[in-house]
Coordinates of C-alpha atoms in Angstrom, one line a residue:
M1 CA -166.9 74.6 42.9
E2 CA -168.2 71.1 43.2
P3 CA -170.4 69.9 40.4
S4 CA -174.1 69.5 41.3
V5 CA -175.4 66.0 41.1
R6 CA -178.8 65.3 39.7
V7 CA -180.9 62.2 39.6
A8 CA -180.8 62.4 35.8
D9 CA -177.0 62.1 35.9
F10 CA -177.4 58.5 36.9
E11 CA -180.1 57.3 34.6
A12 CA -177.6 54.9 33.0
V13 CA -177.0 53.2 36.4
E14 CA -180.7 53.0 37.2
R15 CA -181.4 51.5 33.8
H16 CA -178.6 48.9 34.3
R17 CA -180.0 48.1 37.8
A18 CA -183.5 47.6 36.4
V19 CA -182.1 45.2 33.7
L20 CA -180.2 43.2 36.4
Q21 CA -183.3 43.0 38.6
Q22 CA -185.5 41.9 35.7
R23 CA -183.0 39.1 34.8
L24 CA -183.1 38.1 38.5
C25 CA -186.8 37.9 38.4
V26 CA -186.8 35.8 35.2
D27 CA -184.2 33.4 36.6
T28 CA -186.3 33.0 39.8
E29 CA -189.5 32.3 37.9
L30 CA -187.9 29.8 35.5
G31 CA -185.9 28.1 38.3
D32 CA -182.6 28.8 36.6
V33 CA -180.3 25.9 37.4
S34 CA -177.1 28.0 37.4
Q35 CA -178.5 30.5 39.9
Q36 CA -179.5 27.6 42.1
L37 CA -176.0 26.3 42.0
V38 CA -174.5 29.7 43.1
R39 CA -176.9 30.1 46.0
T40 CA -176.8 26.6 47.4
E41 CA -176.5 26.8 51.2
P42 CA -173.3 25.3 52.8
L43 CA -173.7 21.8 54.1
G44 CA -174.9 21.5 57.7
S45 CA -172.3 20.6 60.4
S46 CA -173.6 17.1 60.8
D47 CA -173.1 16.5 57.0
V48 CA -169.5 17.7 57.2
L49 CA -168.8 15.6 60.2
K50 CA -170.2 12.6 58.5
K51 CA -168.0 13.1 55.5
I52 CA -164.9 13.3 57.7
E53 CA -166.0 10.2 59.5
N54 CA -166.4 8.3 56.2
V55 CA -162.8 9.2 55.3
V56 CA -161.5 7.8 58.6
K57 CA -163.7 4.7 58.3
E58 CA -162.3 4.1 54.8
T59 CA -158.8 4.4 56.1
L60 CA -159.5 1.9 58.9
T61 CA -161.1 -0.5 56.3
Y62 CA -157.8 -0.5 54.3
L63 CA -155.9 -1.3 57.5
A64 CA -158.3 -4.0 58.5
K65 CA -157.6 -5.7 55.1
G66 CA -153.9 -5.4 55.6
E67 CA -153.7 -2.9 52.8
A68 CA -152.0 0.6 52.7
P69 CA -154.6 3.4 52.9
V70 CA -155.1 5.8 50.0
I71 CA -156.7 9.2 50.0
T72 CA -158.2 10.4 46.7
F73 CA -159.5 13.8 45.7
D74 CA -160.1 15.9 42.5
K75 CA -156.9 17.1 40.9
R76 CA -157.1 20.8 41.3
S77 CA -153.9 21.7 39.4
S78 CA -155.2 20.4 36.0
W79 CA -157.2 22.7 33.8
E80 CA -158.6 19.6 32.1
N81 CA -160.7 19.1 35.2
I82 CA -162.3 22.6 34.8
W83 CA -165.2 23.8 32.6
F84 CA -166.6 27.3 32.4
D85 CA -170.2 28.2 32.9
G86 CA -171.0 31.7 31.9
N87 CA -173.5 32.2 34.7
V88 CA -171.7 30.4 37.5
G89 CA -168.0 30.5 36.6
L90 CA -165.4 27.7 36.9
Q91 CA -166.8 24.3 37.7
M92 CA -165.1 20.9 38.2
V93 CA -166.1 18.3 35.6
S94 CA -168.0 15.3 36.8
D95 CA -165.4 12.8 35.7
S96 CA -162.3 14.7 36.7
A97 CA -158.8 13.1 37.1
M98 CA -158.0 12.2 40.6
S99 CA -154.9 12.8 42.8
K100 CA -153.9 10.0 45.2
V101 CA -152.0 10.3 48.4
K102 CA -150.7 6.8 49.3
C103 CA -149.6 5.8 52.8
E104 CA -147.2 3.2 51.5
C105 CA -145.3 5.7 49.2
P106 CA -142.3 7.3 50.9
R107 CA -142.8 10.5 49.0
S108 CA -146.4 10.9 50.2
I109 CA -146.6 9.3 53.6
H110 CA -145.8 12.5 55.4
R111 CA -148.5 14.4 53.5
F112 CA -151.0 11.5 54.2
A113 CA -150.3 12.0 58.0
L114 CA -150.7 15.8 57.6
I115 CA -154.1 15.4 55.9
L116 CA -155.4 13.2 58.7
K117 CA -154.1 15.7 61.3
A118 CA -155.8 18.6 59.5
L119 CA -159.0 16.5 59.3
A120 CA -158.9 16.0 63.1
M121 CA -158.5 19.8 63.6
I122 CA -161.4 20.5 61.3
Y123 CA -163.6 17.9 62.9
K124 CA -163.0 19.6 66.3
L125 CA -163.9 23.0 64.9
V126 CA -167.1 21.9 63.2
Q127 CA -168.2 19.8 66.2
S128 CA -167.7 22.7 68.6
N129 CA -169.2 25.2 66.1
T130 CA -166.1 27.4 66.3
Y131 CA -164.0 29.0 63.6
A132 CA -160.3 29.5 63.0
T133 CA -158.2 31.1 60.4
K134 CA -155.7 29.1 58.4
R135 CA -153.1 31.2 60.2
D136 CA -154.4 30.1 63.6
L137 CA -154.3 26.4 62.6
Y138 CA -150.7 26.8 61.3
Y139 CA -149.4 28.4 64.5
N140 CA -151.0 25.6 66.6
E141 CA -148.9 23.1 64.8
S142 CA -146.2 25.1 63.0
Q143 CA -143.4 22.5 63.5
L144 CA -145.6 19.7 62.2
F145 CA -146.8 21.5 59.0
G146 CA -143.5 23.3 58.3
S147 CA -145.0 26.2 56.4
Q148 CA -148.3 28.1 55.9
M149 CA -148.2 27.2 52.2
I150 CA -148.2 23.4 53.0
L151 CA -151.2 23.8 55.3
D152 CA -153.1 26.0 52.8
G153 CA -152.7 23.3 50.1
I154 CA -153.9 20.6 52.5
I155 CA -157.0 22.6 53.4
N156 CA -157.8 23.1 49.8
D157 CA -157.3 19.3 49.1
I158 CA -159.6 18.5 51.9
S159 CA -162.2 20.8 50.5
C160 CA -162.0 19.0 47.2
M161 CA -162.0 15.6 48.8
L162 CA -165.1 16.3 50.9
K163 CA -166.7 18.3 48.1
V164 CA -167.6 21.2 50.4
P165 CA -166.6 24.9 50.3
R166 CA -163.9 25.8 52.7
R167 CA -166.2 27.9 54.9
S168 CA -168.2 24.8 55.7
L169 CA -165.0 23.4 57.2
H170 CA -165.0 26.4 59.6
V171 CA -161.6 27.4 58.3
L172 CA -161.4 31.1 57.4
S173 CA -158.8 33.2 55.6
T174 CA -157.5 36.3 57.4
S175 CA -159.3 39.1 55.5
K176 CA -157.3 41.8 53.9
G177 CA -160.2 43.6 52.1
C178 CA -161.6 46.9 53.2
I179 CA -165.1 48.4 52.7
A180 CA -166.7 51.8 53.1
G181 CA -169.8 53.8 52.2
D182 CA -173.5 53.5 52.7
L183 CA -173.7 50.1 54.5
C184 CA -174.7 48.9 57.9
Y185 CA -174.7 45.2 59.1
T186 CA -174.6 43.0 62.2
E187 CA -171.6 40.8 62.7
E188 CA -171.8 37.2 64.0
D189 CA -171.1 38.4 67.6
G190 CA -174.0 40.9 67.5
N191 CA -171.8 43.9 66.9
R192 CA -173.4 46.6 64.7
V193 CA -171.1 48.0 62.0
N194 CA -171.7 51.3 60.2
C195 CA -169.3 51.7 57.3
A196 CA -170.3 55.3 56.7
C197 CA -169.4 56.5 60.2
N198 CA -165.7 56.0 60.1
S199 CA -163.1 58.3 58.5
T200 CA -161.2 55.1 57.6
A201 CA -162.5 52.0 56.0
I202 CA -163.8 48.9 57.8
L203 CA -162.0 45.6 57.4
V204 CA -164.1 43.0 55.7
P205 CA -164.9 40.3 58.3
S206 CA -163.4 36.9 57.9
N207 CA -166.7 35.2 58.4
V208 CA -168.9 36.8 55.8
D209 CA -171.6 34.1 56.2
G210 CA -172.2 35.3 59.7
I211 CA -173.2 38.8 58.6
Q212 CA -176.9 39.7 59.0
N213 CA -179.3 42.6 58.7
L214 CA -177.6 44.4 55.8
K215 CA -179.0 47.9 55.3
S216 CA -178.1 50.3 52.6
A217 CA -179.5 52.9 50.3
A218 CA -176.5 52.6 47.9
K219 CA -177.2 52.7 44.2
F220 CA -174.1 50.7 43.2
V221 CA -171.0 48.9 44.5
L222 CA -167.6 50.0 43.2
V223 CA -165.0 47.2 43.4
V224 CA -161.5 48.9 43.4
E225 CA -158.4 47.0 42.4
K226 CA -155.8 49.0 44.3
D227 CA -155.7 50.1 47.9
A228 CA -154.0 53.4 46.9
T229 CA -157.0 54.2 44.6
F230 CA -159.4 53.1 47.3
Q231 CA -157.8 55.5 49.7
R232 CA -158.0 58.3 47.1
L233 CA -161.7 57.8 46.8
L234 CA -162.0 57.9 50.6
D235 CA -160.0 61.1 50.8
D236 CA -162.2 62.8 48.2
D237 CA -165.4 61.7 49.9
F238 CA -166.5 59.9 46.8
C239 CA -169.3 58.0 48.7
T240 CA -171.0 61.2 49.7
K241 CA -170.4 63.5 46.7
L242 CA -172.2 61.2 44.3
F243 CA -175.3 59.0 44.9
P244 CA -174.9 56.8 48.0
C245 CA -172.6 53.9 47.1
I246 CA -170.4 51.2 48.6
I247 CA -166.7 50.9 47.7
I248 CA -164.7 47.8 48.4
T249 CA -161.1 46.7 47.7
G250 CA -159.3 43.4 48.0
K251 CA -155.9 45.3 47.7
G252 CA -154.9 43.5 44.5
V253 CA -155.8 39.9 44.0
P254 CA -158.9 39.5 46.3
D255 CA -159.0 37.1 49.2
L256 CA -162.0 34.8 49.5
S257 CA -163.7 36.9 52.2
T258 CA -163.7 40.0 50.0
R259 CA -165.1 38.1 47.0
L260 CA -167.8 36.6 49.3
M261 CA -168.7 40.1 50.5
V262 CA -169.2 41.4 47.0
R263 CA -171.4 38.4 46.3
K264 CA -173.4 38.9 49.5
L265 CA -174.0 42.6 48.6
W266 CA -175.5 41.5 45.3
D267 CA -177.6 38.7 46.8
I268 CA -179.1 40.9 49.5
L269 CA -179.2 44.4 48.0
H270 CA -179.5 43.5 44.2
I271 CA -177.5 46.6 43.1
P272 CA -175.0 46.8 40.3
A273 CA -171.4 46.1 41.0
F274 CA -168.8 48.0 38.9
A275 CA -165.0 47.3 38.9
L276 CA -162.3 50.0 38.7
V277 CA -159.1 48.3 37.6
D278 CA -156.1 49.0 35.5
A279 CA -156.6 48.4 31.8
D280 CA -154.0 45.7 31.6
P281 CA -154.0 41.9 31.7
H282 CA -153.5 41.9 35.5
G283 CA -156.3 44.3 36.1
I284 CA -158.7 42.5 33.9
E285 CA -157.7 39.2 35.5
I286 CA -158.6 40.6 39.0
M287 CA -162.0 41.8 37.7
C288 CA -162.7 38.3 36.4
I289 CA -161.6 36.7 39.6
Y290 CA -164.4 38.6 41.4
K291 CA -166.9 37.3 38.9
Y292 CA -165.6 34.1 37.4
G293 CA -162.1 33.2 38.6
S294 CA -161.0 33.0 34.9
R295 CA -158.3 34.8 32.8
M296 CA -158.6 37.1 29.6
E297 CA -155.7 37.2 27.1
I298 CA -156.8 40.1 24.8
M299 CA -154.4 42.8 26.2
E300 CA -151.4 40.5 26.2
T301 CA -152.0 40.2 22.4
C302 CA -152.6 43.9 21.9
K303 CA -149.6 45.0 24.0
V304 CA -151.6 47.9 25.3
K305 CA -152.5 48.9 28.9
A306 CA -153.6 51.9 31.0
E307 CA -153.1 52.4 34.7
I308 CA -155.5 54.2 37.0
Q309 CA -152.7 56.3 38.5
A310 CA -152.1 57.9 35.1
L311 CA -155.3 60.0 35.6
E312 CA -153.5 61.9 38.4
S313 CA -151.2 63.4 35.8
I314 CA -154.2 65.4 34.6
S315 CA -155.2 66.5 38.1
S316 CA -155.1 65.0 41.6
D317 CA -158.9 64.7 41.8
Y318 CA -159.6 63.9 38.1
L319 CA -160.6 60.4 39.0
T320 CA -163.4 61.4 41.4
R321 CA -164.4 64.7 39.9
V322 CA -164.5 63.8 36.2
Y323 CA -163.7 60.2 35.2
L324 CA -165.9 58.2 37.5
P325 CA -168.9 60.6 37.4
N326 CA -168.9 60.5 33.6
K327 CA -168.5 56.8 33.4
L328 CA -171.5 56.3 35.7
K329 CA -173.6 59.1 34.1
F330 CA -173.1 57.9 30.5
G331 CA -172.8 54.1 31.0
G332 CA -169.2 54.0 30.0
W333 CA -168.5 50.6 31.4
I334 CA -167.8 47.1 29.9

């Protein structure tokens, strides 16, 4: 017999939601700087095009002077260039060390050419207001770039050089995340998606910024680390047995689209987001990637962990019938 669910069973969730909304109101009234940083709209297409044109003009200026062109950008690989803001997450320091790609250097001349080629491809995308995945760009010039990894690194370098998020470059990642539950939205092409009407999950769209008209009566979002656990929740009708909710998974380390989707759900719906991950360093790291992008080291020191699948040794439906309902009912989260 299924346990009956009462409104009182989720008072802890409702209290937590009220606290989050109160904080949101306070930050809005005070004009909290960190919140403004998070919600800054991407640059317009004309601004991005101007930034690319400036890079090209600078290169031509070097050549006009008879000098070898140099491309500089923030050094992403150094943690010395990063500082942590508790409200925003990881941020680049204002006076960060720079990486240089010199045209005259035999070791970097090929990379210099690839950066200019990638800039030309991005310029065409932005100018025509079209989007492409990194995979699309690679297959268009696979022999030139050599590998997907090389192109991915160049795209990230260009994002740092122009100081714009990758989505403003009109370059998307192929989404691997899935979402299900009480959620409807309209995709960029006008297609209306109902995540509750399918027996299987919906693939998170690559262009999350293009999503509009989000509608949901969900009380919370549950971010699930593993696809296997996500499928277990689907099989057990977790989204309908409890209060209406939304479940989403990045199938391990989340891609950018999945992370943006979780952020959009909070920005639009203002409902709590909980994470269901293994109690080990990798699981905690994934949880932090969704919120901050940082690492925690406590469990590596304690040498203790617990995997979600271990709950199935008690019973196959222990996770959905006992564990999650009690966590949500009594506020058993961190």
